[in-house]
Coordinates of C-alpha atoms in Angstrom, one line a residue:
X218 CA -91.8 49.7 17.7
X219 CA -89.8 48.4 20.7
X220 CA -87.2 51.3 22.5
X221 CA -84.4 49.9 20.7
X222 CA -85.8 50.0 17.4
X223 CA -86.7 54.0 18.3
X224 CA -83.3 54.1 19.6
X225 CA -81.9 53.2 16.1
X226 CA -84.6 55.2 14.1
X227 CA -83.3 58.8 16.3
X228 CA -79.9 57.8 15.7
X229 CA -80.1 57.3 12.3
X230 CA -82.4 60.6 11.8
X231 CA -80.1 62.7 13.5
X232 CA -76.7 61.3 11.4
X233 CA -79.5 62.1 8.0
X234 CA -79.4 66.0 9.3
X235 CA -76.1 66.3 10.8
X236 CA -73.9 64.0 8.0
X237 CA -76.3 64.2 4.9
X238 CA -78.0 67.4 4.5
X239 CA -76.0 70.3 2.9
X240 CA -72.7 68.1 1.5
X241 CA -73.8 69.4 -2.1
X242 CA -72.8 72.6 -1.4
X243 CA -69.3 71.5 0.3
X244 CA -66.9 71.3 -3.0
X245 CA -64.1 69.1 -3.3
X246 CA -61.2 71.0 -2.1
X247 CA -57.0 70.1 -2.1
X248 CA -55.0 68.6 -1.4
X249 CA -56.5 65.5 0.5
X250 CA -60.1 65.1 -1.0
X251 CA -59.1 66.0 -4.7
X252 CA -57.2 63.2 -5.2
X253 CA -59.1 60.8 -4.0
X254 CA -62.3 61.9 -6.4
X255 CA -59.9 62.6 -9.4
X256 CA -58.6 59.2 -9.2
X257 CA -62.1 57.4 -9.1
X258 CA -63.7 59.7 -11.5
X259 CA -60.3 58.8 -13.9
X260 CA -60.9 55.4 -13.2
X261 CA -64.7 55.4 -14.1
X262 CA -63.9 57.2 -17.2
X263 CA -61.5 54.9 -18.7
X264 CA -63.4 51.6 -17.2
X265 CA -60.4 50.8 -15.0
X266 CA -62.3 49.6 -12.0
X267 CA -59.0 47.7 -10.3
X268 CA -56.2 49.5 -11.3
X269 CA -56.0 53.2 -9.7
X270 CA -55.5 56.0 -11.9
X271 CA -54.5 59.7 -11.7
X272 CA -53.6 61.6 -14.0
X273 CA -53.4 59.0 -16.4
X274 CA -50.8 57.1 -14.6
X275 CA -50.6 54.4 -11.9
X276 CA -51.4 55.6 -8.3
X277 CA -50.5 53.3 -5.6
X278 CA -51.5 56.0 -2.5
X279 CA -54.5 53.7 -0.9
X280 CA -56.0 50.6 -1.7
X281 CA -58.9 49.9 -3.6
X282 CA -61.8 50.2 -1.2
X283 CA -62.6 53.9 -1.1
X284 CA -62.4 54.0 -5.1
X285 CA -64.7 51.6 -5.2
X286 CA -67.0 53.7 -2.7
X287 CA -66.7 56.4 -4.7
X288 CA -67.2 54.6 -8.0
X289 CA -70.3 53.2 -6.9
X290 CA -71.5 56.5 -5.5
X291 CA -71.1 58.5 -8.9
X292 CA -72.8 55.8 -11.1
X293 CA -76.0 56.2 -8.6
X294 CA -75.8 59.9 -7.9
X295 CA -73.8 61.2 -10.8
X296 CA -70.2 62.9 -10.8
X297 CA -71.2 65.7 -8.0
X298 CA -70.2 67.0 -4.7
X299 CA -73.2 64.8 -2.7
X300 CA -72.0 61.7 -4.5
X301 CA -68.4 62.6 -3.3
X302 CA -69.3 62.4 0.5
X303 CA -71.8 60.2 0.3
X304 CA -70.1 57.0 1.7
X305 CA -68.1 58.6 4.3
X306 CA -71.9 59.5 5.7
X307 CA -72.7 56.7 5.6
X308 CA -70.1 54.4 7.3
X309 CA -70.3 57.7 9.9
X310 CA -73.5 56.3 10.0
X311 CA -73.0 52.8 10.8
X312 CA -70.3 53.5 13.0
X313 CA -73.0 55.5 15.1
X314 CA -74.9 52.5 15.2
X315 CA -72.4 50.1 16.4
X316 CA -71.3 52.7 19.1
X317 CA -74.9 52.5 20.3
X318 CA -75.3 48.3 20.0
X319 CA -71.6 48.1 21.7
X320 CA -72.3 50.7 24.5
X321 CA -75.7 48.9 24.4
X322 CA -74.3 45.3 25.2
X323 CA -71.9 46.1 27.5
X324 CA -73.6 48.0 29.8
X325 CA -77.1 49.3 29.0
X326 CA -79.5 51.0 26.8
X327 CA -78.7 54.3 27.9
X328 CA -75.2 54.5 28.4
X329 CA -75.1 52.8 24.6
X330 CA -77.8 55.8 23.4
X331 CA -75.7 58.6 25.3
X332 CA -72.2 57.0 23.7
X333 CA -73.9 57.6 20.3
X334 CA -74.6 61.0 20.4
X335 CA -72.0 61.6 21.9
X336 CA -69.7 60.6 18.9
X337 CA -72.3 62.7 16.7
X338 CA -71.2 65.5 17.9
X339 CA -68.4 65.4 18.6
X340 CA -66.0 67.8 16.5
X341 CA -63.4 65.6 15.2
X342 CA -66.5 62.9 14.0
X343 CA -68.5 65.5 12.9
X344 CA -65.7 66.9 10.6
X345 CA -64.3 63.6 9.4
X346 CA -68.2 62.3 8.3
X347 CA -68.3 65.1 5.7
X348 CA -64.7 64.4 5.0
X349 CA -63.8 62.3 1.8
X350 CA -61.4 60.7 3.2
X351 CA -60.8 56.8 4.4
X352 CA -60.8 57.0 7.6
X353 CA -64.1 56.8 8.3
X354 CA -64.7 53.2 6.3
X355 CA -61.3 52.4 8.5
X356 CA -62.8 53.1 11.7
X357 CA -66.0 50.8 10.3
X358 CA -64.1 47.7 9.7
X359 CA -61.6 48.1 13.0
X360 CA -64.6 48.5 15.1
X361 CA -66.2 45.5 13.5
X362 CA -62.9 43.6 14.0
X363 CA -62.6 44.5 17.7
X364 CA -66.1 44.6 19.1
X365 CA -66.5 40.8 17.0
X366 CA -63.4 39.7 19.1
X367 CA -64.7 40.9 22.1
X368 CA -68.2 39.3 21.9
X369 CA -66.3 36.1 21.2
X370 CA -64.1 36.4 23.8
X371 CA -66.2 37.2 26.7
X372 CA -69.0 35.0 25.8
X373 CA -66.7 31.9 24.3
X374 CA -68.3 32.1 21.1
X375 CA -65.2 31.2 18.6
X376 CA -67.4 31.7 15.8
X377 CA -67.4 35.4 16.0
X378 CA -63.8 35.3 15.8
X379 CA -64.0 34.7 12.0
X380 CA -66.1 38.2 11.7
X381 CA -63.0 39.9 13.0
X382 CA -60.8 38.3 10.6
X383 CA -63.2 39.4 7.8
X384 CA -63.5 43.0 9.0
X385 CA -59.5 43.1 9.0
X386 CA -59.6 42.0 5.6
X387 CA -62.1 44.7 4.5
X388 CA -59.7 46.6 6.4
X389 CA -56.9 46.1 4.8
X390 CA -58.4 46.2 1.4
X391 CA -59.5 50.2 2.8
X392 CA -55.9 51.4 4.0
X393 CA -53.2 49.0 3.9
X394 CA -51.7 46.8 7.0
X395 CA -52.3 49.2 9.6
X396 CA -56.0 47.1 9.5
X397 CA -55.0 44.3 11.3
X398 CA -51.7 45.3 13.2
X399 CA -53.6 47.9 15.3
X400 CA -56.1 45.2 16.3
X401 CA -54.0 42.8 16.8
X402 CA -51.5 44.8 19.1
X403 CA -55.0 46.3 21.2
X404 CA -56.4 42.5 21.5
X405 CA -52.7 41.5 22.5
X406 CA -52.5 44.1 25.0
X407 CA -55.5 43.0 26.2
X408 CA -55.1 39.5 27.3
X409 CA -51.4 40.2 28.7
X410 CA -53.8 42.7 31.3
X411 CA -56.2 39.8 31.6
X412 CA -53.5 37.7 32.6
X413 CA -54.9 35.0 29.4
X414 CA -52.6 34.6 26.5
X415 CA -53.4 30.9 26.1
X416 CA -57.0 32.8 24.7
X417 CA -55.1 33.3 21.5
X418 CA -55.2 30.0 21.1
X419 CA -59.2 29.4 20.8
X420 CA -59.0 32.4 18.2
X421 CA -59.1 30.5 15.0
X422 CA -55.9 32.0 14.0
X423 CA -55.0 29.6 11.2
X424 CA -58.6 29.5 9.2
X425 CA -58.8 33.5 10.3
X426 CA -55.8 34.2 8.5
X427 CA -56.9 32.1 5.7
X428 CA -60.2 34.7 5.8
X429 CA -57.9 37.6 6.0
X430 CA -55.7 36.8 3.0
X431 CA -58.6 35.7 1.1
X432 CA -60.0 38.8 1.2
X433 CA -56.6 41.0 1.0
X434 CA -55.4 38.7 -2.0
X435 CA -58.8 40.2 -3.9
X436 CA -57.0 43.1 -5.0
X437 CA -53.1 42.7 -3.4
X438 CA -52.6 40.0 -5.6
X439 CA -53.9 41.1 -8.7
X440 CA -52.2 44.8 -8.5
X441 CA -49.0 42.6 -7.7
X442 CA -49.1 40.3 -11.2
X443 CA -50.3 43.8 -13.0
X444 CA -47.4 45.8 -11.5
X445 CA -44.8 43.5 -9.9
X446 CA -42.3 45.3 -7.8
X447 CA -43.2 48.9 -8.5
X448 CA -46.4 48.3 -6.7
X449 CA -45.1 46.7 -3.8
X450 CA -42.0 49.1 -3.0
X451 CA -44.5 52.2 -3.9
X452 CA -47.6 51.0 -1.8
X453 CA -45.8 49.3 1.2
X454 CA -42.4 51.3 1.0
X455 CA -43.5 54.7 0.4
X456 CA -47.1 54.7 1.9
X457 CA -46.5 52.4 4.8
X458 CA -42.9 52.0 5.7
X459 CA -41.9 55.8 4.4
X460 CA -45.0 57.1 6.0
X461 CA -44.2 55.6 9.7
X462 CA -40.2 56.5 9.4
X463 CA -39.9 59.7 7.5
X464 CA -42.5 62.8 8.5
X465 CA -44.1 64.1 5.0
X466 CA -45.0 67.1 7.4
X467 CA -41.8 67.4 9.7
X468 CA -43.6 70.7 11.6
X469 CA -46.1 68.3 12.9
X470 CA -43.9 65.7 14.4
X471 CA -44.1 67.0 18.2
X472 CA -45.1 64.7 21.3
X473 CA -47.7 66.5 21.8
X474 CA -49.7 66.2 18.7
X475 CA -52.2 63.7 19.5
X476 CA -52.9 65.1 22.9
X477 CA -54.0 68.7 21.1
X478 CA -56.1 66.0 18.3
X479 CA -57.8 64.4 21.4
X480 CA -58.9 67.8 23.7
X481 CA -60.2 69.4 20.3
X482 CA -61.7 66.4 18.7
X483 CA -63.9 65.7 21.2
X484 CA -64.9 69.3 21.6
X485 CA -67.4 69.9 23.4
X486 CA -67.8 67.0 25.3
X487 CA -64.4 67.2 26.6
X488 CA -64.4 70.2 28.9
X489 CA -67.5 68.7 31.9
X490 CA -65.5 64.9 31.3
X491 CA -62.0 66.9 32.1
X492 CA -63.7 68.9 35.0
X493 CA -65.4 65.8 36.7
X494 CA -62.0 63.5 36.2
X495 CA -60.0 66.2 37.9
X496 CA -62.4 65.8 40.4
X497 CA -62.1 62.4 40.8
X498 CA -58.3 62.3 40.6
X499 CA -57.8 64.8 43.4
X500 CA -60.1 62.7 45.4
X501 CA -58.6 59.3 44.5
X502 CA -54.9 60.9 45.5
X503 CA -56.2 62.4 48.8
X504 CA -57.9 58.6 49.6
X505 CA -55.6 56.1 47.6
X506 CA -57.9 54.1 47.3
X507 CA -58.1 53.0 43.3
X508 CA -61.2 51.3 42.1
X509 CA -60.3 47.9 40.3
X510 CA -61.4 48.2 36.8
X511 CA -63.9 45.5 35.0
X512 CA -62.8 43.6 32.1
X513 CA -64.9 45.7 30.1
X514 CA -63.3 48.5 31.3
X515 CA -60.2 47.4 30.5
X516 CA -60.6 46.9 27.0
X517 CA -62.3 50.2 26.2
X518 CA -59.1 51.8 27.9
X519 CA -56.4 49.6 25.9
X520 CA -58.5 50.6 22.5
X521 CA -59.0 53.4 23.8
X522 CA -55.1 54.4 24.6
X523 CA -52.9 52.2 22.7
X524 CA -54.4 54.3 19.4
X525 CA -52.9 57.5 20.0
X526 CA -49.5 56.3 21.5
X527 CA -49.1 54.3 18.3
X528 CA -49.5 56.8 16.3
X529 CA -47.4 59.0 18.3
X530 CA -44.6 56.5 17.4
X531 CA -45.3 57.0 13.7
X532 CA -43.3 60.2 12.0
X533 CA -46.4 61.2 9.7
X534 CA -49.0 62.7 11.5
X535 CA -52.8 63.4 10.7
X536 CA -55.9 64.2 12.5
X537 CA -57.5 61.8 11.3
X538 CA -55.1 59.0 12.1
X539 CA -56.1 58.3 16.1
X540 CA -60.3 58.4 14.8
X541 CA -60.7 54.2 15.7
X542 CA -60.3 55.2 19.2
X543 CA -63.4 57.7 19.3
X544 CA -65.9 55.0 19.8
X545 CA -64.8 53.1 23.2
X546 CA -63.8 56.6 24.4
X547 CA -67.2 58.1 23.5
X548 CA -69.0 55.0 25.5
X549 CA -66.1 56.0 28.3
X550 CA -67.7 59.3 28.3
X551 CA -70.7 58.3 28.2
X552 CA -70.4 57.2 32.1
X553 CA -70.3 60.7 32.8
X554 CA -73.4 61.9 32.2
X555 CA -75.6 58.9 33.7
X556 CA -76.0 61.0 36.4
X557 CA -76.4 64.5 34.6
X558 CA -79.3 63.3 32.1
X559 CA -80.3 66.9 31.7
X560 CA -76.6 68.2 30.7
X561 CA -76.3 65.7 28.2
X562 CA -79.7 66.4 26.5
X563 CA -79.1 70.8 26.5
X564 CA -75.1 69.6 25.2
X565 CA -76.6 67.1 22.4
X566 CA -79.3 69.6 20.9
X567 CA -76.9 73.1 21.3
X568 CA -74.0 71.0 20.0
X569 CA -76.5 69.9 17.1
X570 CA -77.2 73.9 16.6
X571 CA -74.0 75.0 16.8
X572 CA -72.6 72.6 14.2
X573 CA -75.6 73.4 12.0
X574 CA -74.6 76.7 11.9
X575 CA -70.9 76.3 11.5
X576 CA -71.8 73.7 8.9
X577 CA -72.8 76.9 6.2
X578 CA -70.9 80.0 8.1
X579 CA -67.7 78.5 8.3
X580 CA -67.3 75.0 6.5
X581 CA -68.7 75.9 3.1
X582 CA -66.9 79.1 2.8
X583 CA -63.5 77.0 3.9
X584 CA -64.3 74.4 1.6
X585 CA -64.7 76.5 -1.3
X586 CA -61.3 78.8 -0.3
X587 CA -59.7 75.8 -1.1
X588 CA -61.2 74.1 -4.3
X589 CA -60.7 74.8 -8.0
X590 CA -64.3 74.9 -8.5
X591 CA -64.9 78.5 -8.7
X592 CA -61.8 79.0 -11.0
X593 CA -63.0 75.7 -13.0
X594 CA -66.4 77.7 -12.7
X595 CA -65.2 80.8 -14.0
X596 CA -63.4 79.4 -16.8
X597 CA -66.0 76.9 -18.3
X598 CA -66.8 77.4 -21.9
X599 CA -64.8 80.7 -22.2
X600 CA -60.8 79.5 -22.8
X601 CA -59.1 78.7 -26.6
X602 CA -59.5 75.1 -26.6
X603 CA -56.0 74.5 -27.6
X604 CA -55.3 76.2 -24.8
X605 CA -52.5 75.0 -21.9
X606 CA -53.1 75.6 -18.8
X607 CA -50.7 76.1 -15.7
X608 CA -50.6 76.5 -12.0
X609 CA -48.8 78.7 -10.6
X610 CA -50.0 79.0 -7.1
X611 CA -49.0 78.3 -3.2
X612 CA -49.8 74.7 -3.7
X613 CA -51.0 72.3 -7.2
X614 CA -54.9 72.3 -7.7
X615 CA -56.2 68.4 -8.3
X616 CA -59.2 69.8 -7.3
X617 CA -59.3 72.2 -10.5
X618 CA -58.6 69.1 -12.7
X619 CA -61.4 67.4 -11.0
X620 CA -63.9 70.3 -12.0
X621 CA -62.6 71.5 -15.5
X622 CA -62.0 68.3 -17.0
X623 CA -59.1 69.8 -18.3
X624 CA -55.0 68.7 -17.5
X625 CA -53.7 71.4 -15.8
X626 CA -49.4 71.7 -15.6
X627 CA -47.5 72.8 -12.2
X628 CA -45.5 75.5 -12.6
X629 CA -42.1 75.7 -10.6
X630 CA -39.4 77.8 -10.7
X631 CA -36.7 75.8 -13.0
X632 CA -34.4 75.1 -10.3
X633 CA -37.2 73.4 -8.0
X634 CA -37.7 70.8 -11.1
X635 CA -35.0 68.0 -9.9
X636 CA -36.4 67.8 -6.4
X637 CA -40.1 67.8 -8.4
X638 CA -38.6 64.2 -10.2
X639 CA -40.2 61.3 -8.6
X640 CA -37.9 59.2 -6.8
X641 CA -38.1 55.6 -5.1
X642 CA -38.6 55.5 -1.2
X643 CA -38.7 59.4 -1.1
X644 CA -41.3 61.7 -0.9
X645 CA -41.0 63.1 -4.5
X646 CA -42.6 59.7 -5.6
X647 CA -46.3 61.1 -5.0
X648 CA -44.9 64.4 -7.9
X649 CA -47.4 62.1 -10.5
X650 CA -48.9 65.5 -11.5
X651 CA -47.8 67.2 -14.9
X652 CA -45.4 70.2 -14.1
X653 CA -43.3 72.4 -16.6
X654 CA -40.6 74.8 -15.5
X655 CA -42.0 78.6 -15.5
X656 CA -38.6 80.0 -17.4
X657 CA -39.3 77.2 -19.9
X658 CA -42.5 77.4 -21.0
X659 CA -43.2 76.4 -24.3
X660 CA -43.0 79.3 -27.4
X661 CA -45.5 78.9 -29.5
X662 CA -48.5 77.6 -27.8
X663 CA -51.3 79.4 -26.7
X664 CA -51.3 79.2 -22.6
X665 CA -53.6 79.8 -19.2
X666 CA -52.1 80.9 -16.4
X667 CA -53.6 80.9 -13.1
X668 CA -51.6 83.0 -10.8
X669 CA -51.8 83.7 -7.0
X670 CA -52.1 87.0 -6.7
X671 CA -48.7 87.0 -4.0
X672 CA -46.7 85.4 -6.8
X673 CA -47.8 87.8 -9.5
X674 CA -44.6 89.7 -9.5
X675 CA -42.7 87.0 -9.5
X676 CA -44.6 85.1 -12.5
X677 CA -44.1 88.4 -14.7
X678 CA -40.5 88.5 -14.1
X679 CA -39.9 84.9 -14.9
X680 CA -42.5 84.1 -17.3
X681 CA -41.2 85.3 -21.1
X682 CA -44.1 86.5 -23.5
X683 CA -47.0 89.0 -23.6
X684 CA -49.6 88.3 -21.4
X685 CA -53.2 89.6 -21.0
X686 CA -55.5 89.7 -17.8
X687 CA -57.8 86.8 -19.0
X688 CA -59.7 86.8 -15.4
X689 CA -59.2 87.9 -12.0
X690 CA -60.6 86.7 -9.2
X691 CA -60.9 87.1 -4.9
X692 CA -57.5 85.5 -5.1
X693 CA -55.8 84.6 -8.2
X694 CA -55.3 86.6 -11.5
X695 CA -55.8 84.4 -14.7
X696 CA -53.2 85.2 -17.6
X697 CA -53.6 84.3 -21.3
X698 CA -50.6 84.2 -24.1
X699 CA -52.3 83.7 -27.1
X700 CA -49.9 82.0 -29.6
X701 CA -48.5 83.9 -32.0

């Protein structure tokens, strides 16, 4: 086995411990992670493998992609928390690997290897590889896009350019248009600082776009002769346009977000890279004397940058949203430590134990703090079967769907219900969930209700009927009115 090949094989060993081992004890938890598994499980249930589905109706949040992950995953592994967050391990896999073969072919073995573990533990990769989430397939297919474009480009090898095309598609198919703007605007960017524009023209735009739609068209078009116009102002009004325009999280929308995302994501690699660029700042000011930068340093820094200032642009923000520019600035970083072998090594393997640890003292705990599956737990096998059951809690529980099997109402105050109605090119449009007005509930029937334990005082003064303490749990008291 050449040092490449064992290269690959630690890599891939160490993503097996630090992505794989443990996810079956990390329960789906809400808001983000719920939906996604409720809507693939829906859709395996009924056999409506194109089509997204929650709830029973139409659910136009994300493509198709990450269903389809997520499908595949439960029909090998079963319906089950490791099945869940199996893909997203594994594209944080492959992403590893490419980190390493791009770090690799730019510069050297070593600075590729160090780049690589680097990303592994790094606290914003390590979080979003357990994550089920999209981001992670995103960052897959943008990498492919961009490193393929940059192999072409500085080796004049056309042929790879049609690779990048095809990743955008994949792209696209994974999270919407945002998979080939954001490549398109870095590669852009690019050539106007390399002073080579007319380079667009030996990128096969033409037959590449061809590539791209032909792969986008697999699902757009479909969902668009199934749906018409309701699929395209919900998908690309309210999840793309609304999404960049309007904040669905208006207390997040400061300028400094994504600089707060970048010091703690890259946790804890970021505090000896901040101490030896403060150095080198301070010394290039005192001299001013600025080193010219390489073209391969160049394009790392315009992935690298135009990510987060994008985003910053965008009124929605996530965490997750700037995680394509972790790999050029994890190969950045990785120039660093060329010098400081030793650090490295102790960082990588206490980083490794650190995580481990936090992995089962801090993220199962969070994760199950917010999942249904201990109430879903609780409740199995023990609730009249004609039974209807409402949520009256802080926030609506997909995630207790997702574990009961059982439809589960929101329950608002009656004059939060016409804000609740789903309306085009607002927020509200995402309100697919079943909800009921607490001062209405229906006489007559026999009904669950799960109750915050904050909110109880309220539920009893709003909620008509005798109720019984069915259940109570660390944070939520379970009612029953039994019918009469």
């Amino acid at each position: 086995m050449n040092r490449t090949a064992k290269d690959y094989f630690l890599l891939i060993t160490l993503c097996l411990v630090m992505f794989f081992l443990g996810n079956w004890y990390l329960p789906v938890t809400d808001p983000t992670e719920s939906c996604y598994t409720e809507t693939a499980k829906e859709m395996l249930l009924t056999g409506e493998y194109f089509s997204p589905l929650i709830y029973g109706h139409s659910w136009y949040d994300k493509p198709i992609m990450f269903y389809w992950e997520l499908i595949a995953a439960y029909s090998l592994f079963g319906i089950n928390d490791f099945a869940a967050r199996f893909f997203p391990a594994i594209f944080a896999t492959v992403n590893v690997c490419l980190t390493y073969f791009f770090g690799s072919w730019l510069y050297d073995r070593k600075r590729g290897l160090m780049g690589a573990v680097i990303l592994i533990t790094s606290l914003e990769y390590w979080y979003v590889a357990h994550a089920i989430i999209t981001d992670m397939t995103l960052l897959c297919t943008m990498s492919v896009s961009l490193i393929s474009f940059y192999i072409g480009y500085r080796e004049k090898k056309p042929r790879c350019y049609y690779l990048a095309y095809a990743a955008a598609g994949a792209g696209m198919l994974t999270k919407g248009p945002i998979a080939l703007c954001l490549p398109a605007l870095i590669i852009l960017l690019f050539l106007l600082w390399q002073r080579d524009l007319k380079a667009l023209l030996q990128m096969k735009v033409f037959s590449g776009l061809l590539i791209f739609a032909a792969i986008s068209s697999i699902w757009y078009l479909p969902m668009y002769l199934m749906h018409g116009p309701d699929f395209i102002l919900s998908f690309f009004g309210v999840h793309n346009v609304l999404r960049a325009t309007v904040s669905e999280h208006p207390e997040l929308d400061v300028w400094y977000y994504y600089t707060l995302v970048f010091l703690a994501g890259f946790i804890p690699w970021i505090f000896p890279v901040l101490g030896q660029g403060l150095g080198r700042l301070k010394k290039l000011w005192q001299t001013r004397r600025f080193p010219a930068l390489d073209m391969n340093q160049r394009f790392l820094l315009v992935w690298a940058v135009t990510v987060p200032v994008l985003f910053q642009s965008f009124a929605t923000k996530y965490i997750t949203y700037t995680l394509p520019y972790m790999v050029p600035i994890a190969i950045l970083m990785a120039g660093c430590f060329l010098k400081q072998p030793k650090l490295w090594r102790y960082m990588a393997a206490g980083t490794c134990l650190i995580f481990t640890i936090l992995f089962y003292t801090v993220a199962v705990p969070a994760c199950q703090d917010y999942s249904g599956q201990r109430i879903a737990a609780a409740l199995e096998g023990k609730v009249p079967e004609d039974a209807i059951w409402v949520n009256y809690r802080k926030g609506y529980s997909t995630s207790l769907v997702y574990y009961a099997n059982h439809t589960v109402y929101r329950l608002v105050d009656k004059e939060e219900l016409p804000d609740l109605i789903p309306q085009k090119m607002k927020w509200s449009t995402t309100n697919v969930m079943p909800f009921m007005s607490i001062e209405e509930l229906p006489p007559g029937q026999t009904i669950l209700a799960i109750v915050a334990k904050e909110k109880d005082r309220a539920f009893h003064a709003k909620a008509a009927g005798t109720w019984q303490l069915f259940k109570e749990l660390e944070q939520e008291k379970i009612y029953l009115r039994t019918a009469p």
